Amino acid sequence: MTSKKLVNSVAGCADDTLAGLVACNPNLQLLQGHRVALRSDLDSLKGRVALLSGGGSGHEPAHAGFIGKGMLTGVVAGAVFTSPAVGSILAAIRTVAQAGTVGTLLIVKNYTGDRLNFGLAREQARAEGIPVEMVVIGDDSAFTVLKKAGRRGLCGTVLIHKVAGALAEAGVGLEEITKQVNMVAKAMGTLGVSLSSCSVPGSKPTFELSADEVELGLGIHGEAGVRRIKMATADEIVKLMLDHMTDTTNASHVPVQPGSSVVMMVNNLGGLSFLELGIIADAAVRSLEGRGVKIARALVGTFMSALEMPGISLTLLLVDEPLLKLIDAETTAVAWPNMAAVSVTGRKRNRVAPAKPQEALDSTAVGGSASKRMALVLERVCSTLLGLEEHLNALDRAAGDGDCGTTHSRAARAIREWLKEGLPPASPAQLLSKLSVLLLEKMGGSSGALYGLFLTAAAQPLKVKTSLPAWSAAMDAGLEAMQKYGKAAPGDRTMLDSLWAAGQELQAWKSPGADLLQVLTKAVKSAEAAAEATKNMEAGAGRASYISSARLEQPDPGAVAAAAILRAILEVLQS
């Protein structure tokens, strides 16, 4: 089965994507009759060296995203994963020559088709008297034994675009740019890893991986890598990649050693989430710095993709200060990141958080029977929520993302860890305040925020008194805060339904002679009935309100959890 793609036609997708880039970027133009994109200010390049690159499409933003002042003059694109036509390459060379440039450097990735087609165009242009040089970039560090074809050209080519572009912008001549670029290319290595393959429009995936496999050392055309490894953590994958790239017995290794200074590129191969990309970047920084390597610059993003491949490549370029100046030089290329021109290593990455305000402690703050009773209540609540984790998740899958139980279990584990530090405060106001902070920090999600709001507000009436009327007022304050910021109301099929039903019963505590357990028992039963009744309600707030109520045949998980918490409190007080 072929993959689904948002294209107009398989045959025209390369032309369409290039047209889209040019349509949205006034600094670019298409060369009529060719799949070529050029700077729209070619006349300003008179007397300078032009830089042309390109290759098959499907690697966006490479290569057209790197056209601009300080980078490429133009690119020649082929069909997806296919070398561009010789005629189009030659037309691009002629065009920049007619604009008055003093020579052209072709920057080519080391693939047979690209070498042949760019090489043939170069020979024809030279026969016409146009000065043209060509550098072939092979930065692949996957192969332990080099074959005749050499190292493949990968994401490191983008760094060559940048270095060559800065030199050309500074007015350096063609021969000198060629010489320097060849030297830089030898001090660079790239390695890729992918969770699965990609698929060319109109075709099936190029290779298959089992659920527990990862492809190591693959190229940028969907081809398989050098070996398959078992799925592992991001830290383990990155360590394996860096070990392979820097192993001196590997014929294609990059000579990075302790004390080396590098530019690091973490490149999304197209389908990796930003979440994973950030995790990989963090792992790479920690791993390199742990090896004594200085990261002079770090580039993280999508630079040279392989369509929708869910994977990454790591590129390391050994640098000194003159080379860093070229990397830092200004460019108008839209795909080059706005990167700080300072070293990553050695920077202070954390700021000390402000100290929390000191609370006034009373003589019964910690210790005694009240503290022990509080600990028993909290432990029962925690064990109850942990036991309900899978049930609450199952209820949440009908209307949410299936994590309600996980969220509440996270809160329970956080409370248990806190209790290990000692008995909780006996003061109800201080207890609720501390629980509020704990849940806001550890529970997460909207549930954590709502419980935090509820407990913060509920603590206020208890600062003055801890009588039954004060506890009823605390419940009122908590419910008011939840409604004010959560925008839910009774009957909206949320956790508020359970708490509201209990709060109505707790109004009885405001009457003289009210019995604590008798009223609380009624409140718990009302909360449980309200939780069960939510399955007949149409969701008016929360995530469930976005889907058809006809699908909601189970009670709201938040309401069930709230009722269970109240039941756990009652059971401890009864015992």
Coordinates of C-alpha atoms in Angstrom, one line a residue:
M1 CA 0.0 0.0 0.0
T2 CA 1.4 3.4 -1.0
S3 CA 1.6 6.1 1.6
K4 CA -0.7 9.1 1.7
K5 CA 0.9 12.4 0.7
L6 CA -0.6 15.9 0.3
V7 CA 0.5 16.5 -3.3
N8 CA -1.2 17.6 -6.5
S9 CA 0.6 14.9 -8.5
V10 CA 3.5 12.6 -8.0
A11 CA 5.2 13.8 -11.1
G12 CA 4.9 17.5 -10.2
C13 CA 5.6 17.5 -6.5
A14 CA 9.2 18.7 -6.8
D15 CA 8.2 21.6 -9.1
D16 CA 5.3 22.5 -6.8
T17 CA 7.3 22.6 -3.6
L18 CA 10.0 24.8 -5.2
A19 CA 7.3 27.1 -6.6
G20 CA 5.8 27.4 -3.1
L21 CA 9.1 28.4 -1.6
V22 CA 9.7 31.0 -4.2
A23 CA 6.1 32.3 -4.1
C24 CA 6.6 33.1 -0.4
N25 CA 10.1 34.5 -0.6
P26 CA 10.6 37.7 -2.6
N27 CA 14.4 37.1 -2.5
L28 CA 14.1 34.1 -4.7
Q29 CA 13.3 33.5 -8.4
L30 CA 12.7 30.5 -10.6
L31 CA 14.7 30.0 -13.8
Q32 CA 12.1 29.7 -16.5
G33 CA 12.0 26.3 -18.1
H34 CA 14.2 24.7 -15.4
R35 CA 13.9 23.4 -11.9
V36 CA 16.3 26.0 -10.6
A37 CA 15.9 28.6 -7.8
L38 CA 18.2 31.6 -7.7
R39 CA 18.8 34.8 -5.7
S40 CA 16.6 37.6 -7.1
D41 CA 19.5 40.0 -6.7
L42 CA 22.0 38.3 -9.0
D43 CA 23.2 41.6 -10.4
S44 CA 24.6 42.5 -6.9
L45 CA 27.0 39.5 -7.2
K46 CA 29.1 41.0 -10.0
G47 CA 32.8 40.4 -9.4
R48 CA 32.2 37.7 -6.8
V49 CA 32.1 33.9 -6.8
A50 CA 28.7 32.2 -7.3
L51 CA 27.8 29.1 -5.3
L52 CA 25.4 26.5 -6.8
S53 CA 24.3 23.3 -5.1
G54 CA 21.4 21.0 -5.3
G55 CA 20.4 17.4 -5.8
G56 CA 17.2 15.4 -5.5
S57 CA 14.1 16.9 -3.9
G58 CA 12.7 15.5 -0.6
H59 CA 15.5 16.9 1.6
E60 CA 13.7 20.2 2.4
P61 CA 14.7 22.8 3.5
A62 CA 17.9 21.7 1.7
H63 CA 18.8 23.0 -0.6
A64 CA 16.7 25.9 -1.7
G65 CA 16.1 27.0 1.9
F66 CA 19.8 28.0 2.1
I67 CA 19.8 30.4 -0.8
G68 CA 20.6 33.9 0.2
K69 CA 23.2 36.5 0.9
G70 CA 26.1 34.8 2.8
M71 CA 25.1 31.3 1.5
L72 CA 24.0 29.8 -1.8
T73 CA 23.5 31.8 -5.0
G74 CA 21.1 29.1 -6.4
V75 CA 20.2 25.5 -6.4
V76 CA 19.3 22.9 -9.0
A77 CA 16.6 20.4 -8.0
G78 CA 15.9 17.0 -9.3
A79 CA 12.8 14.9 -8.8
V80 CA 12.4 13.3 -5.3
F81 CA 15.7 11.5 -4.5
T82 CA 16.8 11.9 -8.1
S83 CA 19.8 13.9 -9.4
P84 CA 19.0 17.1 -11.3
A85 CA 19.2 17.2 -15.1
V86 CA 22.5 18.3 -16.7
G87 CA 20.7 20.9 -18.8
S88 CA 19.3 22.6 -15.8
I89 CA 22.7 22.6 -14.0
L90 CA 24.3 24.1 -17.0
A91 CA 21.5 26.7 -17.4
A92 CA 22.1 27.8 -13.8
I93 CA 25.9 28.1 -14.4
R94 CA 25.3 30.2 -17.5
T95 CA 22.8 32.4 -15.7
V96 CA 25.1 33.3 -12.8
A97 CA 28.0 33.8 -15.3
Q98 CA 25.9 36.3 -17.3
A99 CA 25.2 38.2 -14.1
G100 CA 28.9 39.1 -14.0
T101 CA 30.2 36.6 -11.4
V102 CA 33.9 35.7 -11.6
G103 CA 33.4 32.0 -11.3
T104 CA 31.1 29.3 -9.9
L105 CA 31.7 26.7 -7.3
L106 CA 29.4 23.6 -7.4
I107 CA 28.8 22.0 -4.0
V108 CA 27.8 18.4 -4.6
K109 CA 26.9 15.6 -2.2
N110 CA 28.8 12.4 -2.9
Y111 CA 26.2 10.3 -4.7
T112 CA 26.9 8.8 -8.1
G113 CA 24.2 10.6 -10.0
D114 CA 25.0 14.0 -8.5
R115 CA 28.7 13.6 -9.3
L116 CA 28.0 12.5 -12.8
N117 CA 25.5 15.2 -13.7
F118 CA 27.1 18.1 -11.9
G119 CA 30.5 16.9 -13.3
L120 CA 29.2 16.8 -16.9
A121 CA 27.7 20.3 -16.6
R122 CA 31.0 21.6 -15.2
E123 CA 32.9 20.2 -18.1
Q124 CA 30.5 21.7 -20.6
A125 CA 30.6 25.1 -18.9
R126 CA 34.4 25.1 -18.8
A127 CA 34.4 24.3 -22.5
E128 CA 32.4 27.5 -22.9
G129 CA 35.0 29.4 -21.1
I130 CA 33.2 29.7 -17.7
P131 CA 35.4 29.2 -14.7
V132 CA 33.8 26.4 -12.7
E133 CA 35.1 24.3 -9.8
M134 CA 33.4 21.5 -8.0
V135 CA 33.7 20.1 -4.4
V136 CA 32.2 16.7 -3.6
I137 CA 31.2 16.5 0.1
G138 CA 31.3 13.1 1.8
D139 CA 30.6 13.4 5.5
D140 CA 29.0 10.1 6.3
S141 CA 30.7 8.4 9.3
A142 CA 28.7 5.2 9.1
F143 CA 31.2 2.9 7.2
T144 CA 34.0 1.3 9.1
V145 CA 35.6 0.2 5.9
L146 CA 35.6 2.7 3.0
K147 CA 34.5 1.4 -0.4
K148 CA 35.4 2.9 -3.8
A149 CA 32.3 5.0 -3.8
G150 CA 33.5 6.9 -0.7
R151 CA 31.5 8.6 2.0
R152 CA 28.0 9.7 1.3
G153 CA 27.1 13.4 1.4
L154 CA 24.7 14.2 4.3
C155 CA 23.7 17.1 6.5
G156 CA 27.2 18.4 7.0
T157 CA 26.9 19.7 3.4
V158 CA 24.8 22.5 4.9
L159 CA 27.8 23.7 6.9
I160 CA 29.8 23.7 3.7
H161 CA 27.1 26.0 2.2
K162 CA 27.6 28.3 5.1
V163 CA 31.4 28.4 5.1
A164 CA 31.6 28.8 1.3
G165 CA 28.9 31.5 1.4
A166 CA 30.7 33.5 4.0
L167 CA 33.9 33.4 2.0
A168 CA 32.2 34.3 -1.3
E169 CA 30.4 37.2 0.4
A170 CA 33.8 38.4 1.7
G171 CA 35.1 38.5 -1.9
V172 CA 37.5 35.5 -1.7
G173 CA 38.4 34.0 -5.1
L174 CA 37.2 30.7 -6.6
E175 CA 40.4 28.8 -6.1
E176 CA 40.8 29.8 -2.5
I177 CA 37.2 29.1 -1.6
T178 CA 37.6 25.6 -3.2
K179 CA 40.8 25.0 -1.3
Q180 CA 39.3 26.0 2.1
V181 CA 36.1 24.2 1.6
N182 CA 37.9 20.9 0.8
M183 CA 39.9 21.3 4.0
V184 CA 36.8 22.0 6.1
A185 CA 35.0 19.0 4.6
K186 CA 37.7 16.6 5.9
A187 CA 37.1 17.8 9.5
M188 CA 33.5 16.8 9.6
G189 CA 31.4 13.7 10.2
T190 CA 27.7 12.8 10.2
L191 CA 25.7 9.8 11.4
G192 CA 22.0 9.1 11.1
V193 CA 19.6 6.9 12.9
S194 CA 15.9 6.2 12.2
L195 CA 12.9 4.6 13.9
S196 CA 11.4 3.7 10.5
S197 CA 11.6 4.4 6.8
C198 CA 10.2 7.1 4.6
S199 CA 8.2 6.7 1.4
V200 CA 8.6 8.4 -1.9
P201 CA 5.3 9.9 -3.2
G202 CA 3.4 7.1 -5.0
S203 CA 5.5 4.4 -3.4
K204 CA 5.7 2.1 -0.4
P205 CA 8.2 2.5 2.4
T206 CA 11.7 1.7 1.3
F207 CA 12.5 -0.7 4.2
E208 CA 10.7 -2.2 7.2
L209 CA 11.7 -2.2 10.8
S210 CA 10.2 -4.3 13.6
A211 CA 8.8 -2.5 16.7
D212 CA 12.0 -3.0 18.7
E213 CA 14.5 -2.1 16.0
V214 CA 16.3 1.1 15.0
E215 CA 18.3 1.7 11.8
L216 CA 21.8 3.0 12.3
G217 CA 24.0 4.7 9.7
L218 CA 21.4 5.3 7.0
G219 CA 21.5 7.9 4.3
I220 CA 19.0 10.5 3.2
H221 CA 17.2 8.7 0.5
G222 CA 15.4 6.1 2.5
E223 CA 18.1 3.5 2.0
A224 CA 18.9 1.1 4.8
G225 CA 21.9 1.7 7.1
V226 CA 24.9 -0.2 8.1
R227 CA 23.2 -2.2 10.8
R228 CA 20.1 -2.5 13.0
I229 CA 20.2 -2.1 16.7
K230 CA 17.6 -2.7 19.4
M231 CA 15.4 0.2 20.5
A232 CA 16.9 2.0 23.5
T233 CA 16.7 5.3 25.4
A234 CA 17.7 8.5 23.8
D235 CA 20.8 8.7 25.9
E236 CA 21.9 5.2 24.9
I237 CA 21.2 5.8 21.2
V238 CA 23.2 9.1 21.2
K239 CA 26.1 7.4 23.1
L240 CA 26.2 4.6 20.5
M241 CA 26.2 7.2 17.6
L242 CA 29.0 9.2 19.1
D243 CA 31.0 6.1 19.9
H244 CA 30.7 5.0 16.3
M245 CA 31.5 8.4 14.8
T246 CA 34.6 9.0 16.9
D247 CA 36.0 5.4 16.9
T248 CA 39.5 5.7 15.4
T249 CA 39.2 2.2 14.0
N250 CA 36.3 3.4 11.9
A251 CA 37.7 4.5 8.5
S252 CA 35.1 7.2 8.2
H253 CA 35.4 8.6 11.7
V254 CA 35.5 12.2 12.6
P255 CA 38.7 12.9 14.7
V256 CA 37.0 14.5 17.7
Q257 CA 39.0 14.1 20.9
P258 CA 38.9 15.5 24.5
G259 CA 39.7 19.1 24.1
S260 CA 38.3 19.4 20.6
S261 CA 36.0 22.3 19.7
V262 CA 33.1 21.5 17.5
V263 CA 30.0 22.8 15.8
M264 CA 27.2 20.3 16.5
M265 CA 24.2 19.8 14.3
V266 CA 21.2 17.8 15.5
N267 CA 19.2 17.4 12.3
N268 CA 15.6 16.1 12.1
L269 CA 15.3 13.7 9.2
G270 CA 11.8 14.9 8.7
G271 CA 9.3 13.1 10.9
L272 CA 10.7 13.3 14.4
S273 CA 8.7 15.3 16.9
F274 CA 10.1 18.5 18.4
L275 CA 9.8 16.8 21.8
E276 CA 12.2 14.0 20.8
L277 CA 14.5 16.4 19.0
G278 CA 15.0 18.4 22.2
I279 CA 15.7 15.2 24.1
I280 CA 18.3 14.1 21.6
A281 CA 19.9 17.5 21.6
D282 CA 20.2 17.5 25.4
A283 CA 21.6 14.0 25.3
A284 CA 24.2 15.0 22.7
V285 CA 25.3 18.0 24.6
R286 CA 25.7 16.0 27.8
S287 CA 27.5 13.2 26.1
L288 CA 30.0 15.4 24.2
E289 CA 30.8 17.6 27.2
G290 CA 31.2 14.4 29.3
R291 CA 33.9 13.4 26.8
G292 CA 35.7 16.7 27.3
V293 CA 34.5 18.1 23.9
K294 CA 33.7 21.8 23.7
I295 CA 30.6 22.6 21.8
A296 CA 31.3 26.0 20.2
R297 CA 27.9 26.2 18.4
A298 CA 24.8 24.0 18.4
L299 CA 22.3 23.9 15.6
V300 CA 19.1 22.0 16.3
G301 CA 16.3 21.7 13.7
T302 CA 15.5 20.4 10.3
F303 CA 18.2 21.1 7.8
M304 CA 18.4 18.2 5.5
S305 CA 15.5 15.8 5.7
A306 CA 14.6 12.5 4.1
L307 CA 10.9 13.3 3.5
E308 CA 9.0 12.1 6.6
M309 CA 11.6 9.8 8.0
P310 CA 11.3 9.7 11.9
G311 CA 15.0 10.0 12.7
I312 CA 17.9 12.2 13.4
S313 CA 21.4 12.8 12.2
L314 CA 24.3 14.2 14.3
T315 CA 27.0 16.2 12.6
L316 CA 30.3 17.2 14.2
L317 CA 32.6 19.8 12.6
L318 CA 36.0 20.5 14.1
V319 CA 36.4 24.3 14.3
D320 CA 38.9 27.0 15.3
E321 CA 38.2 30.7 15.7
P322 CA 38.6 31.7 12.0
L323 CA 36.2 29.0 11.0
L324 CA 33.7 30.0 13.6
K325 CA 33.7 33.5 12.2
L326 CA 32.6 32.1 8.9
I327 CA 29.8 30.0 10.6
D328 CA 28.7 33.1 12.5
A329 CA 28.7 35.4 9.4
E330 CA 25.4 37.0 8.5
T331 CA 23.1 35.3 6.0
T332 CA 19.6 36.0 4.7
A333 CA 18.9 32.3 3.9
V334 CA 15.5 31.5 5.4
A335 CA 16.4 28.1 6.7
W336 CA 19.6 29.0 8.5
P337 CA 18.8 29.3 12.3
N338 CA 19.1 32.5 14.3
M339 CA 22.0 31.1 16.3
A340 CA 23.8 32.9 19.2
A341 CA 27.4 33.5 18.3
V342 CA 28.7 32.2 21.6
S343 CA 29.9 28.9 22.9
V344 CA 27.4 26.4 24.2
T345 CA 29.9 24.8 26.6
G346 CA 30.7 26.9 29.6
R347 CA 27.5 28.8 29.8
K348 CA 25.4 28.9 33.0
R349 CA 22.2 27.0 32.2
N350 CA 20.3 27.4 35.4
R351 CA 19.1 30.3 37.5
V352 CA 18.5 29.8 41.2
A353 CA 14.8 29.9 41.9
P354 CA 13.7 32.5 44.5
A355 CA 13.2 31.2 48.0
K356 CA 9.7 30.5 49.1
P357 CA 8.2 32.8 51.7
Q358 CA 8.6 31.5 55.2
E359 CA 5.3 30.5 56.8
A360 CA 4.6 31.3 60.4
L361 CA 4.5 28.0 62.3
D362 CA 2.3 27.5 65.3
S363 CA 3.0 25.3 68.3
T364 CA 1.1 22.4 66.8
A365 CA 2.7 22.6 63.3
V366 CA 4.2 19.1 63.4
G367 CA 3.8 16.2 65.6
G368 CA 1.1 14.8 67.9
S369 CA -2.0 12.9 67.2
A370 CA -3.3 15.5 64.6
S371 CA -0.2 15.1 62.4
K372 CA -0.4 11.3 62.6
R373 CA -4.1 11.4 61.7
M374 CA -3.3 13.6 58.7
A375 CA -0.6 11.2 57.6
L376 CA -3.1 8.3 57.8
V377 CA -5.6 10.2 55.7
L378 CA -3.1 11.1 53.1
E379 CA -1.7 7.5 52.9
R380 CA -5.3 6.1 52.4
V381 CA -5.9 8.7 49.6
C382 CA -2.7 7.7 47.9
S383 CA -3.3 4.0 48.0
T384 CA -6.8 4.6 46.7
L385 CA -5.7 6.6 43.7
L386 CA -2.9 4.2 42.9
G387 CA -5.4 1.4 42.9
L388 CA -7.7 3.3 40.6
E389 CA -5.0 4.2 38.0
E390 CA -6.0 1.7 35.2
H391 CA -9.8 2.2 35.9
L392 CA -9.5 6.0 35.6
N393 CA -7.3 5.8 32.5
A394 CA -9.9 3.5 30.9
L395 CA -12.7 6.0 31.7
D396 CA -10.6 8.8 30.3
R397 CA -9.9 7.2 26.9
A398 CA -13.6 7.7 25.9
A399 CA -13.3 11.5 26.1
G400 CA -9.6 12.4 26.7
D401 CA -6.1 11.1 26.2
G402 CA -6.4 8.3 28.7
D403 CA -4.1 9.7 31.3
C404 CA -6.4 10.7 34.2
G405 CA -5.4 7.7 36.2
T406 CA -1.7 8.3 35.5
T407 CA -2.0 12.0 36.5
H408 CA -3.7 11.1 39.8
S409 CA -1.1 8.3 40.4
R410 CA 1.6 10.8 39.8
A411 CA 0.1 13.0 42.6
A412 CA -0.2 10.0 44.9
R413 CA 3.5 9.1 44.5
A414 CA 4.5 12.7 45.0
I415 CA 2.6 12.9 48.3
R416 CA 4.1 9.6 49.5
E417 CA 7.6 10.9 48.8
W418 CA 6.8 14.0 50.7
L419 CA 5.5 12.0 53.7
K420 CA 8.8 10.1 53.8
E421 CA 10.4 13.4 54.9
G422 CA 8.4 13.4 58.1
L423 CA 4.9 14.0 59.5
P424 CA 2.7 16.6 57.8
P425 CA 1.8 19.8 59.6
A426 CA -1.1 19.5 62.0
S427 CA -2.4 22.9 61.0
P428 CA -5.1 22.3 58.3
A429 CA -4.3 25.6 56.6
Q430 CA -0.6 24.8 56.3
L431 CA -1.3 21.2 55.2
L432 CA -3.6 22.3 52.4
S433 CA -1.2 25.0 51.3
K434 CA 1.7 22.5 51.1
L435 CA -0.4 20.0 49.3
S436 CA -1.4 22.7 46.8
V437 CA 2.2 23.5 46.0
L438 CA 3.1 19.8 45.7
L439 CA 0.3 19.0 43.3
L440 CA 0.9 22.1 41.2
E441 CA 4.6 21.1 40.8
K442 CA 4.2 17.3 40.5
M443 CA 0.7 16.3 39.3
G444 CA 0.6 18.3 36.1
G445 CA -2.3 18.7 33.7
S446 CA -5.5 20.5 34.3
S447 CA -6.2 18.3 37.3
G448 CA -3.1 19.4 39.0
A449 CA -4.0 23.1 38.4
L450 CA -7.6 22.6 39.6
Y451 CA -6.7 20.7 42.8
G452 CA -4.0 23.4 43.4
L453 CA -6.6 26.2 43.1
F454 CA -9.1 24.3 45.2
L455 CA -6.6 23.7 48.1
T456 CA -5.1 27.2 48.0
A457 CA -8.5 28.8 48.3
A458 CA -9.7 26.3 50.9
A459 CA -6.7 26.9 53.1
Q460 CA -7.7 30.6 53.6
P461 CA -10.7 30.2 55.9
L462 CA -8.8 27.6 58.0
K463 CA -6.1 30.1 58.9
V464 CA -8.3 31.7 61.6
K465 CA -10.5 28.8 62.8
T466 CA -10.6 25.0 62.3
S467 CA -14.2 24.5 63.4
L468 CA -16.8 22.6 61.3
P469 CA -18.3 25.8 60.0
A470 CA -14.7 26.8 58.9
W471 CA -14.3 23.5 57.1
S472 CA -17.6 24.1 55.3
A473 CA -16.4 27.6 54.4
A474 CA -13.2 26.1 53.1
M475 CA -15.1 23.8 50.8
D476 CA -17.1 26.8 49.5
A477 CA -14.0 28.8 48.8
G478 CA -12.3 25.9 47.0
L479 CA -15.4 25.3 44.8
E480 CA -15.6 29.0 44.0
A481 CA -12.0 29.1 42.9
M482 CA -12.5 26.1 40.7
Q483 CA -15.5 27.6 39.0
K484 CA -13.9 31.0 38.6
Y485 CA -10.7 29.7 36.8
G486 CA -11.9 26.4 35.4
K487 CA -15.1 27.8 33.9
A488 CA -17.0 24.6 34.8
A489 CA -20.4 24.5 36.5
P490 CA -22.4 21.8 38.2
G491 CA -23.8 19.5 35.5
D492 CA -20.9 20.1 33.0
R493 CA -19.6 16.5 33.6
T494 CA -16.4 17.3 35.4
M495 CA -14.8 16.6 38.8
L496 CA -16.7 19.7 40.0
D497 CA -19.9 17.6 40.0
S498 CA -18.7 15.3 42.8
L499 CA -17.2 18.1 44.8
W500 CA -20.2 20.3 44.4
A501 CA -22.6 17.6 45.6
A502 CA -20.4 17.0 48.7
G503 CA -20.2 20.7 49.3
Q504 CA -24.0 21.1 49.4
E505 CA -24.1 18.4 52.2
L506 CA -21.3 20.0 54.1
Q507 CA -23.4 23.2 54.5
A508 CA -24.9 21.3 57.5
W509 CA -21.7 21.8 59.4
K510 CA -22.6 25.5 59.7
S511 CA -25.5 24.6 62.0
P512 CA -24.9 24.4 65.7
G513 CA -24.5 20.8 67.0
A514 CA -23.8 19.3 63.6
D515 CA -22.1 15.8 63.7
L516 CA -18.8 15.6 61.7
L517 CA -19.1 12.0 60.6
Q518 CA -22.8 11.9 60.0
V519 CA -22.6 14.9 57.7
L520 CA -19.4 13.7 56.0
T521 CA -21.0 10.3 55.3
K522 CA -23.9 12.0 53.5
A523 CA -21.5 14.2 51.6
V524 CA -19.5 11.2 50.4
K525 CA -22.6 9.3 49.2
S526 CA -23.8 12.4 47.4
A527 CA -20.4 12.8 45.7
E528 CA -20.5 9.2 44.6
A529 CA -24.0 9.5 43.2
A530 CA -23.0 12.7 41.4
A531 CA -20.0 10.9 39.9
E532 CA -22.2 8.1 38.6
A533 CA -24.7 10.6 37.2
T534 CA -22.1 12.2 35.0
K535 CA -22.4 9.4 32.5
N536 CA -25.9 10.8 31.6
M537 CA -24.6 14.3 31.3
E538 CA -23.5 16.2 28.2
A539 CA -20.0 17.5 28.7
G540 CA -20.1 21.3 29.0
A541 CA -16.5 21.9 29.9
G542 CA -13.1 20.2 29.7
R543 CA -11.7 18.0 27.0
A544 CA -14.8 15.9 26.8
S545 CA -16.8 18.9 25.6
Y546 CA -15.1 18.7 22.2
I547 CA -16.6 15.4 21.2
S548 CA -20.0 14.0 20.7
S549 CA -21.8 13.3 24.0
A550 CA -23.2 10.2 22.4
R551 CA -19.9 8.5 22.8
L552 CA -19.6 9.3 26.5
E553 CA -21.2 6.2 28.1
Q554 CA -19.0 6.1 31.2
P555 CA -18.8 8.4 34.2
D556 CA -16.3 11.3 34.2
P557 CA -13.0 10.0 35.5
G558 CA -12.2 13.2 37.4
A559 CA -15.6 13.0 39.2
V560 CA -14.9 9.4 40.1
A561 CA -11.5 10.3 41.4
A562 CA -12.8 13.2 43.5
A563 CA -15.5 10.9 45.1
A564 CA -12.9 8.2 45.8
I565 CA -10.7 10.8 47.6
L566 CA -13.6 11.8 49.8
R567 CA -14.5 8.2 50.5
A568 CA -10.9 7.5 51.6
I569 CA -10.9 10.5 54.0
L570 CA -14.2 9.3 55.5
E571 CA -12.9 5.7 56.0
V572 CA -9.9 6.9 58.0
L573 CA -11.9 9.2 60.2
Q574 CA -14.4 6.5 60.9
S575 CA -11.7 4.1 62.0

